Amino acid sequence: MNLKTIIPFALAPIIFNSASQAQQKTTSPNLIIVLADDLGNADVGFNGCKDIPTPNIDRIAQNGVRFTSGYVSYCVCGPSRAGLLTGRYQDRFGFSRNPLFAPNDPQMGLPLSEETLADLLKQANYKSLAIGKWHMGAHETLHPLKRGFDDFYGFLSGGHQYFPELLTLNDPFEAKSQFDGYKTKLLRNYERVDEKEYLTDAFSREAVSYIEKNKDNPFFIYLAYNAPHAPLQATEKYLSRFPQMKEGKRKTYAAMVSAVDDGVGLVLAKLEELNLAENTIIVFLSDNGGPENSNGSDNGVLRGQKGDVFEGGIRVPFAMQWPAKIKAGQTFDKPIISLDIFATIIAQTKTPVRTKHEIDGVNLIPFLTRENTNAPHDFLFWRKFDAKDYAVRNGDEKMILKGGSETQLFDLEKDISEQNNLSSAKAERVSQLSADLKKWESKVIDPIFMGLGDDDKYNEANPARFKKQTKK
Ligand code: CA
């Protein structure tokens, strides 16, 4: 499959009520971020997927723009989400590992020094809802409602069981191990609830209901599905859509992606029904590349997978619509990154907002309207601290520093699969890009908490990890 293949879009015109359209132009745009978890680059129709139909997700690309070089700032869940929610390279504040589920630990998550997108949008009178996977800390001080969100429906851990009957823990302190975090009952704000639906369907339902409740004010919905992250679990409703697939990972994965696609369909339908589609920015992306070996995902021609600084780990399915400003049916090939979502929305609010920190994303709108024909970014950087793996992208070139010593250089325009290492032939470029990387590294700090790989070490240092501590 060639990522550059232009997919012809049959565009159905969307009819809007003109009065409400006029009214919407005077108000701040709504924002919905649909974040899939561990979705492969080639597993959506707009990137050429053949065996899993995603007609609703594809509509976002058809109604707006599909990014062929859309990146995230890290190759696994936690750090990538920390970047997305702050608009900053997460390495700037030491969120460079996947956090452990540690309900007693106020350091294990997004540091309180950071502002989230919800914090910023509050300044512009948005109502904000976080749905699904939080993963920014399980301590009470790191709860979504303490991080700018008005509402929350989901779980605090890095993954979850999908069948509600498997959610048996009433309290995180009933957990005995890291992965018990997957079994906690869902939270509605601070209250444990008994969900009855398949998780993906429950999250879609909550998004739709929030749109309905907030139709008269600007809103931000962070719709962070945990699908299609492991454990691979799907209901018959979705499995039965793939009778031609043999039983196994790919089939269950396909069913899980199909459930997300249905959810996107419900969200789009509700926006259209309420005449809100015109002035709502919807972004769809995955938090990292597909872990092909574990969930049956497919990153297509890209090398590597989740956990890698090769393209398969960091280049994700990425599309955005905003009919009021972005022309439909576009393909944008220049590199952009998840950090840009933050910068884009805060540039659009009718009440200006002010950030406390320097942000790393850019407002994409002038690039999408062709008001600015330059590249949004001269450089993009990645760091996997423990592995000492780094990557820097500049124009078509990408340099990888592997294990802190071995350099590789690829021309992504000619070699999207990163097969032809040019580092010996272009030693000068390698040394320039190494210097650029060094300069960037001077702005980042070491990780501030232990990660998933340190579970045993963490337990040893924190024997009371799952014991409820009484307030002092
Ligand atoms: Ca993920």
Short mmCIF file of C-alpha atoms in Angstrom, two decimals, residues 95-462:
data_model
loop_
_atom_site.label_atom_id
_atom_site.label_comp_id
_atom_site.label_asym_id
_atom_site.label_seq_id
_atom_site.Cartn_x
_atom_site.Cartn_y
_atom_site.Cartn_z
CA PHE A 95 7.02 12.51 31.47
CA SER A 96 9.28 10.23 29.48
CA ARG A 97 8.03 6.85 30.62
CA ASN A 98 4.71 5.06 30.67
CA PRO A 99 3.42 5.65 34.21
CA LEU A 100 2.65 2.84 36.63
CA PHE A 101 -0.77 2.49 38.21
CA ALA A 102 0.04 3.93 41.64
CA PRO A 103 -2.99 5.48 43.39
CA ASN A 104 -0.89 6.67 46.36
CA ASP A 105 1.73 8.48 44.35
CA PRO A 106 1.21 12.16 43.49
CA GLN A 107 4.41 12.17 41.39
CA MET A 108 3.27 9.33 39.12
CA GLY A 109 1.59 11.26 36.32
CA LEU A 110 1.27 14.66 34.75
CA PRO A 111 3.08 17.16 37.01
CA LEU A 112 0.91 19.88 38.53
CA SER A 113 3.25 22.49 37.08
CA GLU A 114 1.74 21.72 33.66
CA GLU A 115 -1.42 23.17 32.16
CA THR A 116 -3.74 20.97 30.15
CA LEU A 117 -5.78 21.93 27.14
CA ALA A 118 -8.85 21.80 29.42
CA ASP A 119 -7.21 24.34 31.78
CA LEU A 120 -6.67 26.70 28.87
CA LEU A 121 -10.12 26.29 27.36
CA LYS A 122 -11.68 27.02 30.74
CA GLN A 123 -10.30 30.55 30.33
CA ALA A 124 -12.47 30.79 27.22
CA ASN A 125 -15.56 29.43 29.01
CA TYR A 126 -15.53 25.98 27.47
CA LYS A 127 -17.09 22.99 29.22
CA SER A 128 -14.72 20.04 29.04
CA LEU A 129 -15.23 16.32 29.35
CA ALA A 130 -12.56 13.61 29.45
CA ILE A 131 -13.82 10.18 28.42
CA GLY A 132 -12.10 6.81 28.59
CA LYS A 133 -8.45 6.29 29.31
CA TRP A 134 -6.80 8.91 31.49
CA HIS A 135 -3.32 7.50 32.22
CA MET A 136 -2.11 10.87 33.53
CA GLY A 137 -1.98 9.63 37.12
CA ALA A 138 -4.23 7.67 39.50
CA HIS A 139 -3.54 9.82 42.57
CA GLU A 140 -6.45 12.00 43.63
CA THR A 141 -4.51 15.19 42.89
CA LEU A 142 -3.99 14.07 39.28
CA HIS A 143 -7.64 13.25 38.56
CA PRO A 144 -9.07 14.82 35.36
CA LEU A 145 -11.30 17.13 37.44
CA LYS A 146 -8.15 18.52 39.04
CA ARG A 147 -6.63 19.05 35.61
CA GLY A 148 -9.10 21.42 34.07
CA PHE A 149 -11.89 19.07 33.05
CA ASP A 150 -15.44 19.75 34.28
CA ASP A 151 -16.51 16.15 33.78
CA PHE A 152 -14.98 12.72 33.51
CA TYR A 153 -16.27 9.32 32.54
CA GLY A 154 -13.68 6.56 32.37
CA PHE A 155 -10.76 5.00 34.18
CA LEU A 156 -7.42 6.22 35.47
CA SER A 157 -5.17 3.31 34.46
CA GLY A 158 -3.28 2.70 31.22
CA GLY A 159 -5.73 0.12 29.86
CA HIS A 160 -8.96 -1.60 30.78
CA GLN A 161 -11.19 -4.62 30.47
CA TYR A 162 -13.96 -3.99 27.93
CA PHE A 163 -16.71 -6.21 29.29
CA PRO A 164 -18.44 -4.54 32.24
CA GLU A 165 -18.79 -7.81 34.16
CA LEU A 166 -14.99 -7.91 34.38
CA LEU A 167 -14.91 -4.59 36.23
CA THR A 168 -14.98 -5.88 39.78
CA LEU A 169 -12.90 -3.51 41.89
CA ASN A 170 -14.76 -0.75 43.69
CA ASP A 171 -11.65 1.01 44.78
CA PRO A 172 -8.14 1.29 43.29
CA PHE A 173 -6.82 0.23 46.70
CA GLU A 174 -8.35 -3.21 46.15
CA ALA A 175 -5.74 -3.68 43.43
CA LYS A 176 -2.97 -6.14 44.18
CA SER A 177 -0.93 -5.64 41.05
CA GLN A 178 -0.25 -3.25 38.21
CA PHE A 179 -2.80 -4.87 35.91
CA ASP A 180 -5.55 -4.95 38.51
CA GLY A 181 -5.89 -1.32 37.43
CA TYR A 182 -7.67 -2.76 34.38
CA LYS A 183 -10.47 -4.12 36.58
CA THR A 184 -11.63 -1.04 38.46
CA LYS A 185 -15.22 0.05 37.96
CA LEU A 186 -15.55 3.14 35.82
CA LEU A 187 -15.65 6.59 37.36
CA ARG A 188 -18.24 9.24 36.70
CA ASN A 189 -16.29 12.17 38.05
CA TYR A 190 -15.34 10.81 41.51
CA GLU A 191 -18.10 8.17 41.79
CA ARG A 192 -17.73 4.49 40.92
CA VAL A 193 -20.50 3.36 38.60
CA ASP A 194 -21.83 0.03 37.41
CA GLU A 195 -21.55 0.29 33.66
CA LYS A 196 -23.69 -2.12 31.66
CA GLU A 197 -22.38 -1.63 28.15
CA TYR A 198 -19.30 -2.72 26.25
CA LEU A 199 -16.77 -0.01 27.10
CA THR A 200 -16.34 1.45 23.63
CA ASP A 201 -20.11 1.80 23.26
CA ALA A 202 -20.37 3.38 26.71
CA PHE A 203 -17.76 5.99 25.83
CA SER A 204 -19.51 6.85 22.55
CA ARG A 205 -22.82 7.21 24.42
CA GLU A 206 -21.24 9.64 26.90
CA ALA A 207 -19.77 11.78 24.12
CA VAL A 208 -23.11 12.05 22.34
CA SER A 209 -24.91 12.96 25.54
CA TYR A 210 -22.34 15.68 26.36
CA ILE A 211 -22.79 17.25 22.93
CA GLU A 212 -26.53 17.36 23.51
CA LYS A 213 -26.14 18.92 26.98
CA ASN A 214 -23.65 21.53 25.83
CA LYS A 215 -25.11 22.50 22.48
CA ASP A 216 -25.47 26.14 23.59
CA ASN A 217 -21.91 26.68 24.84
CA PRO A 218 -18.45 25.87 23.52
CA PHE A 219 -17.26 22.44 24.59
CA PHE A 220 -14.18 20.25 24.45
CA ILE A 221 -14.52 16.49 24.47
CA TYR A 222 -11.39 14.40 24.88
CA LEU A 223 -12.76 11.10 23.64
CA ALA A 224 -9.89 8.79 24.57
CA TYR A 225 -11.06 5.31 23.62
CA ASN A 226 -8.85 2.54 24.96
CA ALA A 227 -9.71 0.52 21.84
CA PRO A 228 -8.06 -1.23 20.11
CA HIS A 229 -5.46 -1.58 22.89
CA ALA A 230 -5.18 -5.01 24.54
CA PRO A 231 -6.92 -6.97 26.01
CA LEU A 232 -8.52 -7.98 22.73
CA GLN A 233 -12.22 -8.19 23.56
CA ALA A 234 -15.17 -7.54 21.29
CA THR A 235 -18.89 -8.24 21.31
CA GLU A 236 -20.72 -10.42 18.79
CA LYS A 237 -22.32 -7.31 17.31
CA TYR A 238 -18.93 -6.23 15.97
CA LEU A 239 -17.32 -9.65 15.48
CA SER A 240 -20.18 -10.70 13.22
CA ARG A 241 -19.20 -7.95 10.77
CA PHE A 242 -16.10 -9.95 9.84
CA PRO A 243 -17.35 -13.44 8.90
CA GLN A 244 -14.62 -13.74 6.25
CA MET A 245 -11.79 -13.33 8.77
CA LYS A 246 -10.39 -16.34 10.53
CA GLU A 247 -10.71 -16.42 14.33
CA GLY A 248 -7.77 -14.69 15.96
CA LYS A 249 -6.21 -11.39 16.88
CA ARG A 250 -6.89 -9.56 13.65
CA LYS A 251 -10.57 -10.44 13.70
CA THR A 252 -11.11 -9.25 17.27
CA TYR A 253 -9.00 -6.18 16.56
CA ALA A 254 -11.12 -5.44 13.48
CA ALA A 255 -14.27 -5.70 15.58
CA MET A 256 -12.83 -3.29 18.15
CA VAL A 257 -11.91 -0.76 15.46
CA SER A 258 -15.39 -1.15 14.00
CA ALA A 259 -16.88 -0.24 17.41
CA VAL A 260 -14.78 2.94 17.49
CA ASP A 261 -15.95 3.74 13.97
CA ASP A 262 -19.59 3.36 15.05
CA GLY A 263 -18.87 5.76 17.92
CA VAL A 264 -17.42 8.33 15.57
CA GLY A 265 -20.55 7.91 13.44
CA LEU A 266 -22.81 8.65 16.41
CA VAL A 267 -20.79 11.75 17.30
CA LEU A 268 -20.90 13.07 13.72
CA ALA A 269 -24.63 12.38 13.47
CA LYS A 270 -25.36 14.24 16.71
CA LEU A 271 -23.32 17.25 15.60
CA GLU A 272 -25.15 17.33 12.29
CA GLU A 273 -28.54 16.92 13.91
CA LEU A 274 -27.86 19.91 16.19
CA ASN A 275 -26.26 21.99 13.40
CA LEU A 276 -23.00 22.04 15.29
CA ALA A 277 -20.79 20.29 12.71
CA GLU A 278 -19.84 23.49 10.88
CA ASN A 279 -18.09 25.05 13.87
CA THR A 280 -16.71 21.96 15.56
CA ILE A 281 -13.09 20.93 15.11
CA ILE A 282 -12.81 17.15 15.15
CA VAL A 283 -9.42 15.52 15.21
CA PHE A 284 -8.94 11.80 14.88
CA LEU A 285 -5.62 10.12 15.65
CA SER A 286 -3.96 7.21 17.41
CA ASP A 287 -1.73 7.74 20.45
CA ASN A 288 1.08 5.65 18.92
CA GLY A 289 1.68 3.17 16.11
CA GLY A 290 0.19 -0.31 16.12
CA PRO A 291 1.90 -3.01 18.19
CA GLU A 292 1.54 -5.40 15.25
CA ASN A 293 2.76 -8.46 17.15
CA SER A 294 0.41 -8.11 20.06
CA ASN A 295 -2.93 -6.77 18.79
CA GLY A 296 -2.95 -7.75 15.12
CA SER A 297 -2.68 -4.15 13.91
CA ASP A 298 -0.98 -3.16 10.66
CA ASN A 299 1.33 -0.20 10.10
CA GLY A 300 1.46 -0.86 6.36
CA VAL A 301 4.71 0.09 4.66
CA LEU A 302 6.08 1.78 7.78
CA ARG A 303 9.01 0.16 9.55
CA GLY A 304 8.62 -0.82 13.17
CA GLN A 305 5.75 -0.62 15.59
CA LYS A 306 4.63 0.75 18.95
CA GLY A 307 7.71 1.37 21.07
CA ASP A 308 9.96 2.27 18.12
CA VAL A 309 11.23 5.61 16.91
CA PHE A 310 10.94 4.21 13.38
CA GLU A 311 7.90 5.57 11.56
CA GLY A 312 5.75 2.60 12.59
CA GLY A 313 5.95 3.74 16.21
CA ILE A 314 5.23 7.44 15.79
CA ARG A 315 3.46 8.14 12.48
CA VAL A 316 -0.24 7.55 13.03
CA PRO A 317 -3.60 7.80 11.27
CA PHE A 318 -4.43 11.50 11.59
CA ALA A 319 -7.35 13.49 10.18
CA MET A 320 -9.16 16.72 11.04
CA GLN A 321 -12.32 18.49 10.01
CA TRP A 322 -13.60 22.00 10.65
CA PRO A 323 -15.99 22.90 7.84
CA ALA A 324 -16.12 26.58 8.88
CA LYS A 325 -12.41 27.04 8.06
CA ILE A 326 -10.90 23.97 6.44
CA LYS A 327 -11.75 23.04 2.87
CA ALA A 328 -12.98 19.46 2.46
CA GLY A 329 -11.09 16.68 0.73
CA GLN A 330 -7.54 17.84 1.41
CA THR A 331 -4.39 15.79 1.80
CA PHE A 332 -1.56 17.43 3.72
CA ASP A 333 1.87 15.81 3.37
CA LYS A 334 4.17 18.06 5.40
CA PRO A 335 5.01 16.76 8.89
CA ILE A 336 2.70 17.77 11.69
CA ILE A 337 2.45 16.49 15.26
CA SER A 338 -0.19 15.86 17.91
CA LEU A 339 1.22 18.86 19.85
CA ASP A 340 -0.28 21.07 17.13
CA ILE A 341 -3.85 20.33 18.24
CA PHE A 342 -3.29 22.39 21.40
CA ALA A 343 -1.76 25.31 19.52
CA THR A 344 -4.47 25.19 16.86
CA ILE A 345 -7.46 25.39 19.20
CA ILE A 346 -6.07 28.04 21.53
CA ALA A 347 -5.57 30.29 18.51
CA GLN A 348 -9.31 30.03 17.67
CA THR A 349 -11.08 30.90 20.91
CA LYS A 350 -13.12 34.10 20.83
CA THR A 351 -11.94 34.90 24.35
CA PRO A 352 -8.14 34.97 24.13
CA VAL A 353 -6.33 32.50 26.39
CA ARG A 354 -2.87 32.75 27.84
CA THR A 355 -0.43 29.87 28.32
CA LYS A 356 1.93 29.73 31.27
CA HIS A 357 4.63 27.82 29.41
CA GLU A 358 6.30 27.82 26.03
CA ILE A 359 4.42 25.40 23.76
CA ASP A 360 5.90 23.29 20.98
CA GLY A 361 2.96 22.91 18.61
CA VAL A 362 1.88 25.35 15.90
CA ASN A 363 -1.52 26.59 14.78
CA LEU A 364 -2.21 24.49 11.68
CA ILE A 365 -5.05 26.56 10.25
CA PRO A 366 -2.95 29.01 8.17
CA PHE A 367 -1.16 26.03 6.62
CA LEU A 368 -4.42 24.28 5.80
CA THR A 369 -5.92 27.39 4.21
CA ARG A 370 -2.64 27.83 2.25
CA GLU A 371 -2.27 31.30 3.72
CA ASN A 372 1.13 29.97 4.75
CA THR A 373 2.77 27.60 2.29
CA ASN A 374 5.85 26.83 4.39
CA ALA A 375 6.22 23.70 6.46
CA PRO A 376 4.59 23.98 9.90
CA HIS A 377 7.76 22.57 11.51
CA ASP A 378 11.43 22.83 10.62
CA PHE A 379 12.22 20.10 13.13
CA LEU A 380 10.44 17.39 15.06
CA PHE A 381 12.16 15.44 17.85
CA TRP A 382 11.64 12.20 19.74
CA ARG A 383 13.42 10.75 22.74
CA LYS A 384 13.10 7.34 24.34
CA PHE A 385 15.07 8.03 27.45
CA ASP A 386 15.76 4.54 28.81
CA ALA A 387 16.72 3.03 25.47
CA LYS A 388 18.75 6.15 24.52
CA ASP A 389 16.90 6.14 21.21
CA TYR A 390 16.32 9.48 19.53
CA ALA A 391 14.93 10.72 16.25
CA VAL A 392 14.89 14.05 14.51
CA ARG A 393 12.97 14.93 11.37
CA ASN A 394 14.00 17.89 9.22
CA GLY A 395 12.31 18.21 5.83
CA ASP A 396 12.35 14.82 4.12
CA GLU A 397 15.26 13.63 6.20
CA LYS A 398 15.11 11.73 9.43
CA MET A 399 18.03 10.84 11.61
CA ILE A 400 17.83 8.15 14.25
CA LEU A 401 20.31 7.82 17.08
CA LYS A 402 20.01 4.26 18.33
CA GLY A 403 21.16 3.33 21.82
CA GLY A 404 22.99 6.62 22.14
CA SER A 405 25.66 5.74 19.56
CA GLU A 406 24.56 4.27 16.22
CA THR A 407 23.26 6.81 13.71
CA GLN A 408 20.93 6.13 10.80
CA LEU A 409 19.76 8.60 8.20
CA PHE A 410 16.77 8.13 5.91
CA ASP A 411 15.17 10.14 3.14
CA LEU A 412 11.50 9.58 3.91
CA GLU A 413 10.31 11.08 0.64
CA LYS A 414 12.12 8.35 -1.32
CA ASP A 415 12.26 5.71 1.38
CA ILE A 416 9.20 5.76 3.60
CA SER A 417 10.05 2.28 4.90
CA GLU A 418 13.45 3.42 6.29
CA GLN A 419 15.43 0.72 4.49
CA ASN A 420 18.29 2.68 2.99
CA ASN A 421 20.59 4.07 5.68
CA LEU A 422 22.39 7.11 4.25
CA SER A 423 24.45 7.95 7.33
CA SER A 424 27.83 7.04 5.79
CA ALA A 425 27.09 8.73 2.48
CA LYS A 426 25.84 11.90 4.18
CA ALA A 427 28.07 12.20 7.22
CA GLU A 428 27.84 15.99 7.11
CA ARG A 429 24.04 15.89 7.47
CA VAL A 430 24.32 13.42 10.33
CA SER A 431 26.61 15.74 12.19
CA GLN A 432 24.33 18.76 11.59
CA LEU A 433 21.25 16.87 12.74
CA SER A 434 23.15 15.54 15.76
CA ALA A 435 23.91 19.13 16.71
CA ASP A 436 20.23 20.08 16.27
CA LEU A 437 19.24 17.18 18.47
CA LYS A 438 21.77 18.20 21.14
CA LYS A 439 20.36 21.70 21.14
CA TRP A 440 16.82 20.36 21.64
CA GLU A 441 18.02 18.03 24.37
CA SER A 442 19.29 20.98 26.38
CA LYS A 443 15.62 21.98 26.87
CA VAL A 444 14.42 18.65 28.29
CA ILE A 445 14.83 16.91 31.63
CA ASP A 446 15.29 13.35 32.87
CA PRO A 447 12.20 11.28 33.72
CA ILE A 448 10.58 12.17 37.03
CA PHE A 449 8.97 8.79 37.75
CA MET A 450 9.64 5.09 37.22
CA GLY A 451 7.90 3.42 34.32
CA LEU A 452 6.02 0.24 33.49
CA GLY A 453 9.27 -1.69 33.15
CA ASP A 454 10.15 -0.82 36.76
CA ASP A 455 7.13 -2.48 38.37
CA ASP A 456 9.13 -4.78 40.68
CA LYS A 457 11.60 -2.09 41.64
CA TYR A 458 8.72 0.29 42.34
CA ASN A 459 6.92 -2.25 44.53
CA GLU A 460 10.08 -2.80 46.53
CA ALA A 461 10.50 0.92 47.11
CA ASN A 462 6.78 1.42 47.83
#
